[in-house]
Coordinates of C-alpha atoms in Angstrom, one line a residue:
X1 CA 0.0 0.0 0.0
X2 CA 1.7 3.2 -1.2
X3 CA 1.2 6.6 0.5
X4 CA -0.2 9.4 -1.7
X5 CA 1.3 12.8 -1.9
X6 CA -2.0 14.6 -2.2
X7 CA -2.6 13.6 1.5
X8 CA 1.1 13.7 2.6
X9 CA 1.3 17.4 1.9
X10 CA -1.9 18.4 3.6
X11 CA -2.1 22.1 4.5
X12 CA -4.9 21.6 7.0
X13 CA -3.9 22.8 10.4
X14 CA -4.3 20.9 13.7
X15 CA -6.9 22.6 15.8
X16 CA -7.9 24.9 13.0
X17 CA -9.1 22.5 10.4
X18 CA -11.5 25.0 8.7
X19 CA -8.7 27.6 8.2
X20 CA -7.5 27.4 4.6
X21 CA -5.2 30.5 4.8
X22 CA -5.5 33.9 3.3
X23 CA -4.0 33.0 -0.1
X24 CA -1.1 35.4 0.3
X25 CA 2.4 35.1 -1.1
X26 CA 3.5 33.0 1.9
X27 CA 2.7 29.3 1.7
X28 CA 1.1 27.5 4.7
X29 CA 4.5 25.7 5.2
X30 CA 6.3 29.1 5.4
X31 CA 3.8 30.2 8.0
X32 CA 4.7 27.1 10.0
X33 CA 8.4 28.0 9.9
X34 CA 7.6 31.6 11.0
X35 CA 5.4 30.4 13.9
X36 CA 8.2 28.2 15.2
X37 CA 11.0 30.7 14.8
X38 CA 9.2 33.4 16.7
X39 CA 8.2 31.2 19.6
X40 CA 9.6 31.3 23.1
X41 CA 10.2 27.5 23.0
X42 CA 12.5 28.0 20.0
X43 CA 14.3 30.9 21.6
X44 CA 15.0 28.8 24.7
X45 CA 17.2 26.5 22.5
X46 CA 19.9 29.2 22.6
X47 CA 20.7 28.0 26.2
X48 CA 20.3 24.3 25.6
X49 CA 23.2 21.9 25.1
X50 CA 24.2 20.7 21.6
X51 CA 27.5 19.0 22.4
X52 CA 29.3 21.3 24.9
X53 CA 27.1 22.0 28.0
X54 CA 27.3 25.5 29.5
X55 CA 30.1 26.4 27.2
X56 CA 32.1 29.6 27.8
X57 CA 32.8 29.9 24.0
X58 CA 30.5 32.1 21.9
X59 CA 31.6 30.1 18.8
X60 CA 30.3 26.6 19.5
X61 CA 26.8 25.6 18.5
X62 CA 23.9 25.5 20.8
X63 CA 20.6 23.7 20.0
X64 CA 19.4 27.0 18.5
X65 CA 22.2 27.5 16.0
X66 CA 22.2 23.7 15.3
X67 CA 18.4 23.8 14.5
X68 CA 18.8 26.8 12.2
X69 CA 21.7 25.0 10.3
X70 CA 19.7 21.8 10.1
X71 CA 16.7 23.8 8.7
X72 CA 18.9 25.3 6.1
X73 CA 20.3 21.9 4.9
X74 CA 16.8 20.5 5.1
X75 CA 15.4 23.2 2.8
X76 CA 18.0 22.5 0.2
X77 CA 17.7 18.7 0.4
X78 CA 13.9 18.9 0.5
X79 CA 13.7 21.0 -2.6
X80 CA 16.0 18.6 -4.5
X81 CA 13.8 15.7 -3.4
X82 CA 10.8 17.8 -4.5
X83 CA 12.2 18.1 -8.0
X84 CA 12.5 14.3 -8.2
X85 CA 9.0 13.8 -6.7
X86 CA 7.6 16.2 -9.3
X87 CA 9.3 14.0 -12.0
X88 CA 7.5 11.0 -10.6
X89 CA 4.2 12.7 -9.8
X90 CA 3.8 15.3 -12.6
X91 CA 0.1 15.9 -11.7
X92 CA 0.9 17.0 -8.2
X93 CA 0.2 20.7 -7.7
X94 CA 3.3 21.4 -5.6
X95 CA 6.4 23.3 -6.4
X96 CA 9.8 21.7 -5.4
X97 CA 10.4 24.6 -3.0
X98 CA 7.2 23.6 -1.2
X99 CA 8.8 20.3 -0.2
X100 CA 11.8 22.2 0.9
X101 CA 9.6 24.5 3.1
X102 CA 7.9 21.4 4.8
X103 CA 11.3 19.9 5.6
X104 CA 12.7 23.3 6.8
X105 CA 9.9 23.8 9.3
X106 CA 10.1 20.2 10.5
X107 CA 13.9 20.6 10.9
X108 CA 13.5 23.8 12.8
X109 CA 11.4 22.0 15.4
X110 CA 13.3 18.7 15.5
X111 CA 15.0 19.3 18.9
X112 CA 12.4 21.7 20.4
X113 CA 11.4 19.1 23.0
X114 CA 14.8 18.2 24.3
X115 CA 15.3 18.7 28.0
X116 CA 18.3 20.5 29.5
X117 CA 21.8 18.9 29.0
X118 CA 21.1 17.2 25.7
X119 CA 20.8 13.4 25.5
X120 CA 22.2 13.1 29.0
X121 CA 19.1 15.0 30.2
X122 CA 16.9 12.4 28.6
X123 CA 18.9 9.7 30.3
X124 CA 18.7 11.5 33.7
X125 CA 14.9 11.6 33.6
X126 CA 14.7 8.0 32.6
X127 CA 17.2 7.1 35.4
X128 CA 15.3 9.0 38.1
X129 CA 12.0 7.3 37.2
X130 CA 13.6 3.9 37.1
X131 CA 15.0 4.5 40.6
X132 CA 11.6 5.7 41.9
X133 CA 9.3 3.5 39.8
X134 CA 7.5 1.8 42.7
X135 CA 6.8 5.1 44.5
X136 CA 5.5 7.1 41.5
X137 CA 4.6 4.8 38.6
X138 CA 3.0 1.8 40.2
X139 CA -0.6 2.9 39.6
X140 CA -0.1 3.8 35.9
X141 CA -0.9 1.7 32.9
X142 CA 2.0 0.0 31.1
X143 CA 2.1 2.6 28.3
X144 CA 2.0 5.4 30.8
X145 CA 4.8 3.9 32.8
X146 CA 7.0 3.5 29.7
X147 CA 6.4 7.2 28.8
X148 CA 8.6 8.0 31.8
X149 CA 10.9 5.0 32.0
X150 CA 11.9 5.5 28.3
X151 CA 11.4 9.3 28.4
X152 CA 12.1 10.7 24.9
X153 CA 12.8 14.2 23.7
X154 CA 11.1 13.5 20.3
X155 CA 7.8 12.6 22.1
X156 CA 8.2 15.7 24.2
X157 CA 8.7 17.8 21.1
X158 CA 5.5 16.4 19.5
X159 CA 3.7 17.2 22.8
X160 CA 5.1 20.8 22.8
X161 CA 4.2 21.7 19.2
X162 CA 0.7 20.1 19.3
X163 CA -0.4 20.9 22.9
X164 CA 1.8 22.9 25.2
X165 CA 2.7 26.0 23.2
X166 CA -0.2 28.5 23.1
X167 CA -2.2 26.2 25.3
X168 CA -5.2 28.5 25.3
X169 CA -6.0 27.4 21.7
X170 CA -6.4 23.7 20.8
X171 CA -3.5 22.3 18.7
X172 CA -0.5 24.1 20.1
X173 CA 1.3 25.9 17.3
X174 CA -1.6 24.7 15.0
X175 CA 0.9 23.6 12.4
X176 CA 0.0 21.9 9.1
X177 CA -0.5 18.2 9.2
X178 CA 2.2 17.8 6.6
X179 CA 4.8 19.5 8.8
X180 CA 3.7 17.6 11.9
X181 CA 3.9 14.3 10.1
X182 CA 7.3 15.1 8.7
X183 CA 8.5 16.0 12.2
X184 CA 7.6 12.5 13.6
X185 CA 10.7 10.4 13.2
X186 CA 9.2 7.7 15.3
X187 CA 5.5 7.5 14.8
X188 CA 4.8 4.8 17.5
X189 CA 3.8 4.5 21.2
X190 CA 6.2 4.0 24.1
X191 CA 5.1 0.5 25.0
X192 CA 5.9 -1.0 21.6
X193 CA 9.2 -2.9 21.4
X194 CA 12.1 -1.1 19.8
X195 CA 14.1 -2.5 16.9
X196 CA 17.6 -1.1 16.4
X197 CA 17.8 -2.4 12.9
X198 CA 14.7 -0.5 11.8
X199 CA 15.3 3.2 11.8
X200 CA 11.7 4.3 12.5
X201 CA 11.4 1.8 15.4
X202 CA 14.5 2.7 17.5
X203 CA 12.5 5.0 19.8
X204 CA 9.0 6.3 20.3
X205 CA 7.4 9.5 19.2
X206 CA 4.4 10.4 21.4
X207 CA 3.2 9.9 24.9
X208 CA 0.0 8.1 25.8
X209 CA -1.6 11.5 26.6
X210 CA -1.1 12.5 23.0
X211 CA -2.2 9.3 21.3
X212 CA -5.4 10.8 19.9
X213 CA -3.4 13.6 18.3
X214 CA -0.9 11.2 16.8
X215 CA -3.7 9.1 15.4
X216 CA -5.2 12.3 13.9
X217 CA -2.0 13.4 12.2
X218 CA -1.3 9.9 10.8
X219 CA -4.8 9.5 9.5
X220 CA -5.0 12.9 7.9
X221 CA -1.8 12.5 5.9
X222 CA -2.4 8.8 5.1
X223 CA 0.5 7.1 6.9
X224 CA 0.3 3.3 6.6
X225 CA -0.6 1.7 9.9
X226 CA 2.0 -1.0 11.0
X227 CA 0.4 -2.0 14.3
X228 CA -2.0 -0.5 16.9
X229 CA -0.3 2.8 17.8
X230 CA 2.4 2.6 15.1
X231 CA 2.6 3.9 11.5
X232 CA 5.2 4.1 8.7
X233 CA 7.2 7.3 8.5
X234 CA 6.2 10.2 6.4
X235 CA 8.7 10.2 3.4
X236 CA 9.9 13.6 4.3
X237 CA 10.8 12.5 7.8
X238 CA 13.7 10.7 6.2
X239 CA 14.8 13.9 4.6
X240 CA 14.6 15.8 7.9
X241 CA 16.6 13.1 9.7
X242 CA 19.3 13.2 6.9
X243 CA 19.7 17.0 7.4
X244 CA 20.2 16.5 11.1
X245 CA 22.7 13.6 10.5
X246 CA 24.6 15.7 8.0
X247 CA 24.9 18.7 10.3
X248 CA 25.7 17.2 13.6
X249 CA 28.3 14.9 12.1
X250 CA 30.2 17.5 10.2
X251 CA 29.8 20.6 12.4
X252 CA 30.6 18.8 15.7
X253 CA 34.0 18.0 14.1
X254 CA 34.4 21.7 13.2
X255 CA 33.5 22.8 16.7
X256 CA 36.0 20.2 18.1
X257 CA 38.7 21.7 16.0
X258 CA 37.8 25.2 17.0
X259 CA 38.1 24.3 20.7
X260 CA 41.5 22.5 20.1
X261 CA 40.2 18.9 20.7
X262 CA 40.8 17.9 17.1
X263 CA 44.0 18.9 15.2
X264 CA 43.8 20.5 11.8
X265 CA 45.5 17.5 10.2
X266 CA 42.9 15.1 11.7
X267 CA 40.0 17.3 10.6
X268 CA 41.4 17.7 7.1
X269 CA 42.0 14.0 6.8
X270 CA 38.4 13.2 7.7
X271 CA 36.7 16.0 5.7
X272 CA 38.8 15.8 2.5
X273 CA 37.1 12.7 1.0
X274 CA 33.8 14.4 1.5
X275 CA 34.9 17.8 0.3
X276 CA 36.8 16.5 -2.7
X277 CA 35.4 13.0 -3.4
X278 CA 36.9 10.7 -6.0
X279 CA 40.4 12.2 -5.7
X280 CA 39.4 15.6 -7.0
X281 CA 42.1 18.2 -6.9
X282 CA 41.8 21.0 -4.3
X283 CA 40.2 24.1 -5.6
X284 CA 41.9 27.5 -6.1
X285 CA 39.6 29.0 -3.3
X286 CA 41.0 26.5 -0.8
X287 CA 44.6 27.3 -1.7
X288 CA 44.0 31.0 -1.1
X289 CA 42.9 30.4 2.5
X290 CA 45.6 31.4 5.0
X291 CA 44.5 29.9 8.3
X292 CA 43.5 26.5 9.5
X293 CA 40.1 27.7 10.9
X294 CA 39.1 29.0 7.5
X295 CA 40.3 25.8 5.8
X296 CA 38.2 23.6 8.1
X297 CA 35.1 25.9 7.5
X298 CA 35.7 25.6 3.7
X299 CA 36.0 21.8 3.9
X300 CA 32.9 21.6 6.1
X301 CA 30.8 23.6 3.6
X302 CA 31.9 21.5 0.6
X303 CA 31.4 18.3 2.6
X304 CA 27.8 19.3 3.4
X305 CA 27.1 20.0 -0.2
X306 CA 28.3 16.5 -1.3
X307 CA 26.5 14.8 1.5
X308 CA 23.2 16.5 0.4
X309 CA 23.7 15.1 -3.0
X310 CA 24.5 11.6 -1.7
X311 CA 21.3 11.6 0.5
X312 CA 19.3 12.7 -2.6
X313 CA 20.7 9.7 -4.5
X314 CA 19.5 7.3 -1.8
X315 CA 16.1 8.9 -1.7
X316 CA 15.8 8.5 -5.5
X317 CA 17.1 4.9 -5.5
X318 CA 14.7 3.8 -2.7
X319 CA 11.7 6.0 -3.5
X320 CA 9.2 3.2 -4.1
X321 CA 10.2 1.5 -0.8
X322 CA 10.0 4.8 1.0
X323 CA 6.5 5.4 -0.3
X324 CA 5.4 1.9 0.6
X325 CA 6.8 2.1 4.1
X326 CA 9.4 -0.6 3.5
X327 CA 12.6 1.4 3.7
X328 CA 14.1 1.3 7.2
X329 CA 17.5 3.0 6.9
X330 CA 18.7 6.5 7.4
X331 CA 19.6 8.3 4.1
X332 CA 23.0 9.4 5.3
X333 CA 24.0 6.0 6.6
X334 CA 22.8 4.3 3.4
X335 CA 24.8 6.7 1.2
X336 CA 28.1 6.2 -0.6
X337 CA 29.7 8.3 2.1
X338 CA 28.7 6.1 5.0
X339 CA 32.3 4.9 5.7
X340 CA 33.5 8.5 5.9
X341 CA 30.7 9.5 8.3
X342 CA 31.4 6.5 10.5
X343 CA 35.1 7.5 10.8
X344 CA 34.0 11.0 11.8
X345 CA 31.6 9.6 14.4
X346 CA 34.3 7.4 15.8
X347 CA 36.7 10.2 16.3
X348 CA 34.0 12.5 17.7
X349 CA 33.0 9.9 20.4
X350 CA 36.6 9.6 21.5
X351 CA 37.9 13.2 21.2
X352 CA 34.8 15.4 21.5
X353 CA 31.9 13.8 23.2
X354 CA 33.9 11.9 25.8
X355 CA 36.3 14.6 27.0
X356 CA 36.5 15.1 30.8
X357 CA 34.8 18.5 30.8
X358 CA 31.8 17.3 28.8
X359 CA 31.4 14.2 30.8
X360 CA 31.7 16.1 34.1
X361 CA 29.0 18.5 33.2
X362 CA 26.8 15.7 31.8
X363 CA 27.2 13.9 35.1
X364 CA 26.3 17.1 36.9
X365 CA 23.2 17.2 34.7
X366 CA 22.1 13.9 36.2
X367 CA 22.3 15.4 39.7
X368 CA 20.6 18.6 38.6
X369 CA 17.6 17.0 36.8
X370 CA 17.3 14.3 39.4
X371 CA 17.4 16.8 42.2
X372 CA 14.7 18.9 40.4
X373 CA 12.5 15.9 39.9
X374 CA 12.9 14.9 43.5
X375 CA 11.5 18.3 44.6
X376 CA 8.9 18.9 41.8
X377 CA 7.3 15.5 41.5
X378 CA 6.2 15.2 45.2
X379 CA 5.0 18.8 45.1
X380 CA 2.8 18.1 42.1
X381 CA 1.8 14.5 42.5
X382 CA 1.2 14.0 46.2
X383 CA -2.4 14.4 47.4
X384 CA -2.9 17.8 49.0
X385 CA -3.2 16.3 52.5
X386 CA 0.1 14.5 52.2
X387 CA 2.2 17.4 51.0
X388 CA 4.8 18.8 53.4
X389 CA 5.2 22.5 54.0
X390 CA 8.2 22.5 51.6
X391 CA 6.1 20.6 49.0
X392 CA 3.4 23.3 49.2
X393 CA 6.0 26.1 48.8
X394 CA 7.5 24.4 45.7
X395 CA 4.0 23.9 44.2
X396 CA 3.4 27.7 44.5
X397 CA 6.6 28.3 42.5
X398 CA 5.7 26.1 39.6
X399 CA 3.7 27.9 36.9
X400 CA 0.1 27.1 37.0
X401 CA -0.1 25.6 33.5
X402 CA 2.1 22.7 34.8
X403 CA -0.1 21.9 37.8
X404 CA -3.5 21.5 36.3
X405 CA -3.4 17.7 36.0
X406 CA -6.3 15.8 37.6
X407 CA -4.7 12.3 37.6
X408 CA -1.2 11.1 38.9
X409 CA -0.2 10.5 35.2
X410 CA -1.2 14.0 34.1
X411 CA 0.6 15.5 37.1
X412 CA 3.7 13.6 36.3
X413 CA 3.6 14.9 32.8
X414 CA 3.3 18.4 34.2
X415 CA 6.6 17.8 36.1
X416 CA 8.4 16.6 32.9
X417 CA 6.8 19.3 30.8
X418 CA 8.1 21.9 33.3
X419 CA 11.6 20.5 33.5
X420 CA 11.9 19.8 29.7
X421 CA 11.1 23.4 28.9
X422 CA 14.0 24.7 31.1
X423 CA 17.3 25.9 29.7
X424 CA 20.5 24.6 31.0
X425 CA 21.2 27.8 32.9
X426 CA 17.7 28.0 34.5
X427 CA 17.8 24.3 35.5
X428 CA 21.1 24.9 37.3
X429 CA 19.8 28.1 39.0
X430 CA 16.5 26.5 40.1
X431 CA 18.4 23.5 41.5
X432 CA 20.6 25.7 43.6
X433 CA 17.7 27.7 44.9
X434 CA 15.5 24.7 45.8
X435 CA 18.4 23.1 47.6
X436 CA 19.3 26.2 49.5
X437 CA 22.7 26.7 47.7
X438 CA 21.8 30.2 46.5
X439 CA 19.0 32.7 47.1
X440 CA 17.5 35.2 44.6
X441 CA 19.4 38.4 44.5
X442 CA 16.4 40.6 45.3
X443 CA 13.6 39.6 47.7
X444 CA 10.5 41.7 47.4

């Protein structure tokens, strides 16, 4: 059963299904991009870890700059894929740049649900609930329990864009169904088994509380159901993922060089086969560069260009399998440059991600997020009569939108919603204040 592009590119908006736009010069997908980029949730990414937590350097990427770069690559790759799709589907009333706009918006939001301290923040939340499972999760359903034991930033992102942002109106950002579906890398529930060899089944993409919304999105765009609570990926989700893979692999290496953790010779050796594939001679522009930083930036730019072309080749080659939901690889990893990307990933793990300063701050992140959960969960989840005086004070500090839950599950989600929305700096500051390590500068 093949998916149909007429449904996959739906401009209908979640929570505003009767709104068909004003017909202006901006497409509905461009409006989605604008809604995301002007949001407070997106701005908070400027103080969320990409690779180097709480970095003193103004140069290295944050989640904000990373998301903008991924969106840029996604727009280019999406437009190129759109040109191919138009060749295959000439009757489709879409311009190639419309496909690029869908991917660009999905890319802009791809990390918007990540908690403080990057992937270690996800692991910290999972670890805390595993340690306190009997106390706080024993009365939940299995799917609800797995939402916390396998806590996932992708699912939190789906929750944020469809529910939490602009909570007064139904539908969160009220994005188009096309962008929401392209955003869902893992369209499946938390209690379904994962499969490391199937790219869309490595993780889960929505919480039990958001199951009806996920069903609505999948149905509207015509994703193929694989099992109860699980669907095939939207074809453009592969393109969004490729843009992310291309960016973090290459630019993390560039950041590592800028911070002195990777030598120029090492960076050059890894980037050269991507920048000048097939033994191509170096360009005159490269020879004119006088400093190593500029040379690495030049090689990075050329490498990204060739990786975009290679991902496009995979999309074209496996188009029918993608449309049938049978393709289960990532485009970058299935490309002709997979060995080069693997070599970069290996060095990055050893020399960038696993350096003492990064590991120390990530370990501190476990203490910070665990400490916050230890204060916030009791304050929100305990029955009113069982709350201590300290619990009641903390409950007063928490913004009201996170304390409206009427069931233990909903109140636990309020706790993770609150913590996931924090920046690294705010999480650290609140941890210190709730544990009496520091006090606000001014008491009114």
